[in-house]
Amino acid sequence: MTAIPQERRVVTAIPGPKSIELQARRTAAVAAGVGSTLPVFTARAGGGIIEDVDGNRLIDFGSGIAVTSVGASAEAVVRRASAQLADFTHTCFMVTPYEGYVEVCEQLAELTPGDHAKKSALFNSGAEAVENAVKIARAYTKRTAVVVFDHGYHGRTNLTMGMTAKNMPYKQGFGPFAPEVYRVPVAYGYRWPTGAENAGAEASAQAIDAITKQIGADNVAAIIIEPVLGEGGFIEPAKGFLPAIAQFAKDNDIVFVADEIQSGFCRTGQWFACEDEGVVPDLITTAKGIAGGLPLSAVTGRAEIMDAAHAGGLGGTYGGNPVACAGALGAIETMRELDLNGKAKRIEEVMKGRLAEMQAKLPNGDIIGDIRGRGAMIAIELVKSGTKDPNPEAAGALAKACHAEGLLVLTCGTYGNVLRFLPPLVIGEDLLNEGLGIIERAFGTL
């Protein structure tokens, strides 16, 4: 495995001729419903760089949507997964088990918040983890209602589409959705009517009132929230909100589930984002950053809750695939050895500092309405000058300008007006600063 030079290189227009050729093949063979942020075809990737088939090297501020936190070809992930590939690719854990699955569950018990006895079950995708968390909570509580939040995203399966707040592109035309899913307010500080300082207390009171009056706490199996809301716009619920909701769940024997699929595994500068306010969830769902790019997800939680489902009630043919488990053990090894929580905190320091400078000094800097996020999960919310009106056009134009210069960035947000930054935690500081310079220049193109 030869290391990819950690430097940006633009040798053709982006996308280049080979990518354009592959895009034509893709259009003919791949369903139109599968989108791509940037149609450059990857040849190899590692560290903070994606190299395309035309020889361009792009700075990666996306990490495959927070998946390749340890880089896209981390040594320990490749080494462990390769060794496992040589031994066996699959047996199905439900048929004849293997040690790797058990070891991943042991690591999850150690790393997740709380010192209670914990167990895990492994699956393939984030949506599967969320669905299984709901199954487990319903089995444990013998209740049916599921409470989710404004701006939340939980997946693309039928149940998780119903749990996801944003209609387009996730839900439009795909209903009807699973019943017994209820949505309540979240403490979105930047857009809270009475100001960010009141959002935590007021939003939690509103959410609890809605649950109590409209659903009945005794009917609720699970309350599920992303401790930092990802697709909804990298919204950090205002301080006090998560502890209040978690306490309400505890007081009413409701299973409190932290969806840490995007925010987990060192992404926010802590192993899990819910640790920031000392919240200990009953169940935690993980995926994305767990296995260095191999498909794996997990539900981890209190042993007595996890054991509520009957034998055979949880599983799936590929769940906890041995190669993916080996990748996860390599990713966790990398996170520990390189102190990727520390790296994430440094990325936050650099990014927030540079973005605040842009907001202050650029002639059109006031379109940056909010700079937010934690660790290497940072975003800017773009608004129309002098207002808080969402500006999705600016987000799209900035992303396009960055892509043309060889910087991969992603957009998100309920209003489509958020530019989000998810660099690999192993990115070099020179690449990080070069990428921020490209963003700054991109503002000049608006």
Coordinates of C-alpha atoms in Angstrom, one line a residue:
M1 CA 0.0 0.0 0.0
T2 CA 1.7 3.2 -1.2
A3 CA 0.9 6.3 0.7
I4 CA -0.9 9.0 -1.2
P5 CA 1.0 12.3 -1.3
Q6 CA -0.8 14.6 1.1
E7 CA -1.0 17.6 -1.3
R8 CA -3.7 19.1 -3.4
R9 CA -3.2 18.7 -7.2
V10 CA -5.6 20.0 -9.9
V11 CA -4.4 18.8 -13.3
T12 CA -7.7 18.8 -15.3
A13 CA -11.1 20.6 -15.0
I14 CA -13.1 18.9 -12.2
P15 CA -14.6 16.5 -13.2
G16 CA -11.9 15.5 -15.7
P17 CA -12.3 13.6 -18.9
K18 CA -12.0 10.1 -17.4
S19 CA -14.6 10.9 -14.7
I20 CA -16.9 12.3 -17.4
E21 CA -16.5 9.0 -19.4
L22 CA -17.3 7.0 -16.2
Q23 CA -20.2 9.3 -15.5
A24 CA -21.8 8.4 -18.8
R25 CA -21.4 4.7 -18.0
R26 CA -22.9 5.3 -14.5
T27 CA -25.9 7.2 -16.0
A28 CA -26.7 4.2 -18.2
A29 CA -26.3 1.6 -15.5
V30 CA -27.0 3.1 -12.1
A31 CA -30.5 4.2 -10.9
A32 CA -31.1 7.9 -11.2
G33 CA -32.3 8.1 -7.6
V34 CA -28.7 7.5 -6.3
G35 CA -27.1 10.9 -6.3
S36 CA -23.5 12.1 -6.0
T37 CA -22.2 15.3 -4.5
L38 CA -19.4 15.6 -6.9
P39 CA -19.1 13.2 -10.0
V40 CA -15.3 12.7 -9.8
F41 CA -14.5 9.0 -9.7
T42 CA -12.1 7.9 -7.0
A43 CA -9.0 5.9 -7.8
R44 CA -7.5 5.9 -4.2
A45 CA -7.8 7.8 -1.0
G46 CA -6.0 8.2 2.3
G47 CA -5.2 10.8 5.0
G48 CA -6.9 14.0 3.9
I49 CA -6.7 13.4 0.1
I50 CA -9.0 11.8 -2.5
E51 CA -7.2 11.0 -5.8
D52 CA -9.5 10.7 -8.8
V53 CA -9.1 8.7 -12.0
D54 CA -7.7 11.8 -13.8
G55 CA -4.9 12.2 -11.3
N56 CA -6.5 15.2 -9.5
R57 CA -6.0 15.2 -5.7
L58 CA -8.8 16.7 -3.8
I59 CA -8.6 17.9 -0.1
D60 CA -11.3 15.8 1.7
F61 CA -13.6 17.8 4.0
G62 CA -16.3 15.1 3.8
S63 CA -14.8 11.8 5.0
G64 CA -17.5 9.9 3.1
I65 CA -20.1 11.7 5.4
A66 CA -18.1 11.2 8.6
V67 CA -17.2 7.5 7.8
T68 CA -13.4 7.6 7.1
S69 CA -12.5 9.4 10.3
V70 CA -9.2 7.5 10.5
G71 CA -8.6 8.0 6.8
A72 CA -9.8 6.0 3.9
S73 CA -6.9 3.5 4.0
A74 CA -5.7 3.5 7.6
E75 CA -2.9 1.1 8.1
A76 CA -4.5 -0.8 11.1
V77 CA -7.8 -1.1 9.3
V78 CA -6.2 -2.4 6.1
R79 CA -3.9 -4.8 8.0
R80 CA -6.6 -6.3 10.2
A81 CA -9.3 -6.5 7.5
S82 CA -6.8 -8.1 5.0
A83 CA -5.8 -10.7 7.6
Q84 CA -9.4 -11.5 8.2
L85 CA -10.2 -11.7 4.4
A86 CA -7.5 -14.4 4.1
D87 CA -9.0 -16.5 6.9
F88 CA -12.7 -16.3 6.0
T89 CA -15.1 -13.6 4.6
H90 CA -18.3 -14.8 6.3
T91 CA -20.0 -17.5 8.2
C92 CA -23.0 -15.6 9.6
F93 CA -22.7 -14.9 13.3
M94 CA -26.1 -16.4 13.8
V95 CA -24.9 -19.7 12.3
T96 CA -21.3 -20.2 13.6
P97 CA -20.0 -17.2 15.6
Y98 CA -16.4 -15.8 15.6
E99 CA -14.3 -13.8 18.1
G100 CA -14.1 -10.5 16.2
Y101 CA -17.8 -9.8 16.7
V102 CA -17.5 -10.4 20.5
E103 CA -14.3 -8.3 20.7
V104 CA -16.1 -5.3 19.0
C105 CA -19.0 -5.6 21.5
E106 CA -16.4 -5.7 24.4
Q107 CA -14.8 -2.5 23.0
L108 CA -18.2 -0.8 22.7
A109 CA -19.1 -1.7 26.3
E110 CA -15.8 -0.1 27.4
L111 CA -16.0 3.1 25.2
T112 CA -19.6 4.1 25.5
P113 CA -20.8 6.4 28.3
G114 CA -21.8 4.9 31.7
D115 CA -20.3 2.2 33.9
H116 CA -23.4 0.0 34.0
A117 CA -23.3 -3.6 32.5
K118 CA -23.7 -3.3 28.7
K119 CA -24.3 -5.5 25.7
S120 CA -24.3 -4.8 21.9
A121 CA -25.8 -6.2 18.7
L122 CA -24.1 -5.5 15.4
F123 CA -25.7 -4.7 12.0
N124 CA -24.7 -3.1 8.7
S125 CA -26.0 0.4 8.5
G126 CA -27.0 3.3 10.7
A127 CA -30.7 3.0 9.7
E128 CA -30.6 -0.7 10.7
A129 CA -29.1 0.2 14.1
V130 CA -31.9 2.8 14.7
E131 CA -34.6 0.3 13.7
N132 CA -33.2 -2.3 16.0
A133 CA -33.0 0.2 18.9
V134 CA -36.7 0.8 18.4
K135 CA -37.4 -2.9 18.4
I136 CA -35.4 -3.4 21.6
A137 CA -37.0 -0.5 23.3
R138 CA -40.5 -1.7 22.4
A139 CA -39.7 -5.3 23.6
Y140 CA -38.4 -3.9 26.9
T141 CA -41.1 -1.4 27.7
K142 CA -44.1 -3.2 26.0
R143 CA -45.0 0.3 24.6
T144 CA -45.2 1.4 21.0
A145 CA -44.7 5.2 20.6
V146 CA -41.4 6.6 19.4
V147 CA -40.5 10.3 20.0
V148 CA -38.1 12.1 17.6
F149 CA -37.2 15.8 17.1
D150 CA -37.4 18.6 14.6
H151 CA -34.5 18.6 12.2
G152 CA -33.6 15.0 13.0
Y153 CA -32.3 12.5 10.5
H154 CA -32.3 8.7 11.2
G155 CA -32.2 6.9 7.9
R156 CA -33.9 5.9 4.6
T157 CA -35.8 2.7 5.6
N158 CA -39.5 2.9 6.0
L159 CA -39.4 3.3 9.8
T160 CA -36.4 5.6 9.8
M161 CA -37.9 7.8 7.0
G162 CA -40.9 8.3 9.3
M163 CA -38.5 9.3 12.0
T164 CA -36.5 11.7 9.8
A165 CA -37.8 15.3 9.7
K166 CA -36.8 16.5 6.3
N167 CA -39.1 15.6 3.4
M168 CA -36.9 16.3 0.3
P169 CA -35.1 14.2 -0.8
Y170 CA -35.6 11.6 1.9
K171 CA -39.3 11.0 2.1
Q172 CA -41.0 12.6 -0.9
G173 CA -43.2 10.0 -2.7
F174 CA -42.1 7.1 -0.5
G175 CA -45.0 6.9 2.0
P176 CA -47.0 5.8 3.8
F177 CA -44.6 5.6 6.8
A178 CA -44.6 3.5 9.9
P179 CA -47.2 4.7 12.5
E180 CA -46.6 5.7 16.2
V181 CA -43.7 8.2 15.4
Y182 CA -44.1 11.6 17.0
R183 CA -42.0 14.7 16.4
V184 CA -41.4 17.4 19.1
P185 CA -39.3 20.7 19.1
V186 CA -35.5 20.8 19.5
A187 CA -33.4 23.6 21.0
Y188 CA -32.0 25.1 17.8
G189 CA -30.3 28.1 19.4
Y190 CA -29.6 30.2 16.3
R191 CA -33.3 30.1 15.2
W192 CA -34.9 30.0 18.7
P193 CA -37.6 32.9 18.7
T194 CA -36.6 34.2 22.2
G195 CA -32.8 33.8 21.7
A196 CA -30.3 31.1 22.1
E197 CA -29.9 31.7 25.8
N198 CA -33.5 30.6 26.4
A199 CA -33.6 27.7 23.9
G200 CA -32.5 24.9 26.2
A201 CA -35.1 25.5 28.9
E202 CA -37.9 26.6 26.7
A203 CA -37.5 23.9 24.0
S204 CA -37.2 21.1 26.6
A205 CA -40.4 22.3 28.3
Q206 CA -42.2 22.5 25.0
A207 CA -41.1 19.0 24.0
I208 CA -42.0 17.5 27.4
D209 CA -45.4 19.2 27.3
A210 CA -46.1 17.8 23.8
I211 CA -45.1 14.3 24.9
T212 CA -47.2 14.5 28.0
K213 CA -50.3 16.0 26.5
Q214 CA -50.3 14.6 22.9
I215 CA -48.9 11.1 23.4
G216 CA -48.9 10.2 27.1
A217 CA -45.5 9.4 28.7
D218 CA -46.8 5.9 29.6
N219 CA -47.2 5.1 25.9
V220 CA -43.6 6.1 24.9
A221 CA -41.1 3.2 24.3
A222 CA -38.2 5.4 23.2
I223 CA -37.0 9.0 22.8
I224 CA -34.4 9.1 20.1
I225 CA -32.1 12.1 19.4
E226 CA -28.8 12.9 17.7
P227 CA -26.7 14.7 20.4
V228 CA -25.5 16.9 17.5
L229 CA -28.1 16.9 14.7
G230 CA -26.3 16.0 11.5
E231 CA -28.3 16.2 8.3
G232 CA -30.5 18.8 9.9
G233 CA -27.7 21.3 9.9
F234 CA -25.0 20.3 12.6
I235 CA -27.3 21.7 15.3
E236 CA -25.9 21.5 18.8
P237 CA -29.0 21.5 21.0
A238 CA -28.7 24.5 23.4
K239 CA -27.2 23.6 26.8
G240 CA -29.6 22.0 29.2
F241 CA -31.8 20.5 26.6
L242 CA -30.4 17.0 26.4
P243 CA -30.1 16.5 30.2
A244 CA -33.7 17.7 30.6
I245 CA -35.0 15.2 28.0
A246 CA -32.9 12.4 29.4
Q247 CA -34.1 13.1 32.9
F248 CA -37.8 13.1 31.7
A249 CA -37.2 9.7 30.0
K250 CA -35.7 8.3 33.2
D251 CA -38.6 9.6 35.3
N252 CA -41.1 7.9 33.0
D253 CA -39.3 4.6 32.3
I254 CA -38.8 5.6 28.7
V255 CA -35.7 4.2 26.9
F256 CA -33.5 7.2 26.0
V257 CA -31.5 6.6 22.8
A258 CA -28.6 8.7 21.6
D259 CA -28.2 8.4 17.8
E260 CA -24.4 8.8 17.5
I261 CA -24.1 7.5 14.0
Q262 CA -22.6 10.7 12.6
S263 CA -21.3 12.3 15.9
G264 CA -19.6 9.2 17.5
F265 CA -16.1 7.8 17.5
C266 CA -14.0 10.9 18.3
R267 CA -15.8 13.1 15.7
T268 CA -16.7 15.8 18.2
G269 CA -13.5 15.6 20.3
Q270 CA -15.0 13.1 22.7
W271 CA -15.7 9.4 22.0
F272 CA -19.4 10.2 21.9
A273 CA -21.1 13.6 21.6
C274 CA -23.5 12.9 24.5
E275 CA -20.6 13.0 26.9
D276 CA -20.4 16.8 26.5
E277 CA -23.2 17.4 29.1
G278 CA -22.6 14.1 31.0
V279 CA -25.7 12.4 29.4
V280 CA -25.6 8.6 29.8
P281 CA -28.1 7.1 27.2
D282 CA -29.9 3.8 27.8
L283 CA -29.0 2.8 24.2
I284 CA -26.6 4.3 21.8
T285 CA -26.6 3.7 18.0
T286 CA -23.3 3.8 16.1
A287 CA -22.2 3.3 12.5
K288 CA -20.3 5.6 10.0
G289 CA -16.9 6.1 11.8
I290 CA -17.0 2.7 13.6
A291 CA -15.1 0.6 11.0
G292 CA -12.8 2.9 8.9
G293 CA -15.1 2.7 5.9
L294 CA -16.4 -0.9 6.1
P295 CA -20.1 -1.4 6.6
L296 CA -20.9 -2.0 10.3
S297 CA -23.3 -0.6 12.9
A298 CA -24.2 -1.3 16.4
V299 CA -26.8 -0.8 19.2
T300 CA -25.1 -0.8 22.6
G301 CA -26.9 -0.3 25.9
R302 CA -27.9 -1.4 29.3
A303 CA -27.7 -5.2 29.5
E304 CA -31.2 -5.7 30.8
I305 CA -32.7 -3.6 28.0
M306 CA -30.6 -5.2 25.3
D307 CA -31.6 -8.6 26.5
A308 CA -35.3 -7.8 26.3
A309 CA -35.7 -9.1 22.7
H310 CA -36.3 -12.9 22.5
A311 CA -33.6 -15.2 21.1
G312 CA -33.6 -14.9 17.3
G313 CA -35.4 -11.6 17.4
L314 CA -32.3 -9.6 16.5
G315 CA -29.8 -10.3 13.7
G316 CA -29.4 -10.3 9.9
T317 CA -27.3 -12.3 7.5
Y318 CA -24.4 -9.8 7.3
G319 CA -24.7 -8.2 10.7
G320 CA -21.3 -7.9 12.3
N321 CA -19.5 -9.3 9.2
P322 CA -16.0 -10.6 10.3
V323 CA -14.1 -8.3 7.8
A324 CA -16.0 -5.3 9.0
C325 CA -15.4 -6.3 12.7
A326 CA -11.7 -6.5 11.9
G327 CA -11.9 -3.0 10.4
A328 CA -13.6 -1.7 13.5
L329 CA -10.9 -3.1 15.8
G330 CA -8.3 -1.4 13.5
A331 CA -10.2 1.9 13.5
I332 CA -10.5 1.9 17.4
E333 CA -6.8 1.0 17.6
T334 CA -6.0 4.0 15.4
M335 CA -8.3 6.4 17.4
R336 CA -6.5 5.4 20.6
E337 CA -3.0 5.4 19.3
L338 CA -3.2 8.7 17.5
D339 CA -5.4 10.4 20.1
L340 CA -8.0 11.4 17.5
N341 CA -10.1 13.1 20.2
G342 CA -7.2 15.5 20.6
K343 CA -6.9 15.9 16.9
A344 CA -10.6 16.6 16.5
K345 CA -10.3 19.4 19.2
R346 CA -7.4 20.9 17.3
I347 CA -9.4 20.8 14.0
E348 CA -12.2 22.7 15.8
E349 CA -9.7 25.3 17.1
V350 CA -8.3 25.9 13.6
M351 CA -11.6 25.9 11.7
K352 CA -13.6 28.0 14.1
G353 CA -10.8 30.6 14.3
R354 CA -10.4 30.9 10.5
L355 CA -14.2 30.9 9.9
A356 CA -14.7 33.6 12.5
E357 CA -12.0 35.7 10.8
M358 CA -13.9 35.3 7.5
Q359 CA -17.2 36.3 9.1
A360 CA -15.5 39.4 10.5
K361 CA -13.4 40.6 7.6
L362 CA -15.0 39.5 4.3
P363 CA -17.1 42.1 2.6
N364 CA -20.0 39.6 2.4
G365 CA -19.0 37.9 5.7
D366 CA -22.4 38.7 7.3
I367 CA -24.0 35.9 5.2
I368 CA -22.3 33.6 7.7
G369 CA -25.1 33.7 10.2
D370 CA -23.8 31.0 12.5
I371 CA -20.5 29.1 13.0
R372 CA -21.2 26.0 15.1
G373 CA -20.4 22.4 15.9
R374 CA -17.7 20.6 17.9
G375 CA -14.5 18.8 17.1
A376 CA -14.2 18.0 13.4
M377 CA -18.0 18.4 12.9
I378 CA -18.2 22.1 12.1
A379 CA -20.7 24.0 10.0
I380 CA -21.6 27.5 8.8
E381 CA -25.2 28.5 8.3
L382 CA -25.6 30.9 5.4
V383 CA -28.2 33.6 5.4
K384 CA -29.3 36.5 3.3
S385 CA -27.3 39.7 4.2
G386 CA -28.7 41.5 7.2
T387 CA -31.4 38.8 8.0
K388 CA -31.7 35.2 9.2
D389 CA -33.4 34.2 6.0
P390 CA -31.9 30.9 4.8
N391 CA -29.6 31.3 1.8
P392 CA -29.3 27.8 0.1
E393 CA -28.2 29.5 -3.1
A394 CA -25.0 30.7 -1.4
A395 CA -24.4 27.2 0.1
G396 CA -24.7 25.6 -3.3
A397 CA -22.5 28.3 -5.0
L398 CA -19.8 28.0 -2.4
A399 CA -19.7 24.2 -2.6
K400 CA -19.4 24.4 -6.4
A401 CA -16.5 27.0 -6.2
C402 CA -14.7 24.8 -3.6
H403 CA -15.1 21.7 -5.8
A404 CA -13.7 23.4 -8.8
E405 CA -10.5 24.2 -6.8
G406 CA -10.1 20.7 -5.5
L407 CA -11.8 20.9 -2.1
L408 CA -14.6 18.5 -1.4
V409 CA -17.2 20.0 0.9
L410 CA -20.8 18.9 1.7
T411 CA -24.0 20.9 2.3
C412 CA -26.8 20.0 4.7
G413 CA -29.6 21.6 6.8
T414 CA -33.3 21.5 6.8
Y415 CA -33.2 24.7 4.6
G416 CA -30.3 23.5 2.5
N417 CA -28.3 26.5 3.6
V418 CA -25.5 24.9 5.7
L419 CA -22.0 24.2 4.6
R420 CA -20.6 21.3 6.7
F421 CA -17.1 20.3 7.3
L422 CA -16.1 16.7 8.2
P423 CA -12.4 16.3 7.5
P424 CA -10.7 13.0 8.4
L425 CA -9.4 13.3 11.9
V426 CA -5.9 12.4 10.6
I427 CA -5.8 15.3 8.1
G428 CA -2.6 17.4 8.2
E429 CA -2.9 20.9 9.5
D430 CA -1.4 22.3 6.2
L431 CA -4.2 20.7 4.2
L432 CA -6.8 21.9 6.7
N433 CA -5.5 25.5 6.4
E434 CA -5.2 25.2 2.6
G435 CA -8.9 24.0 2.4
L436 CA -10.0 26.9 4.6
G437 CA -8.1 29.3 2.3
I438 CA -10.1 27.9 -0.7
I439 CA -13.4 28.4 1.2
E440 CA -12.3 32.0 1.9
R441 CA -11.5 32.6 -1.8
A442 CA -14.8 31.0 -2.7
F443 CA -16.7 33.8 -0.9
G444 CA -15.1 36.2 -3.4
T445 CA -17.0 34.3 -6.2
L446 CA -20.4 35.0 -4.8

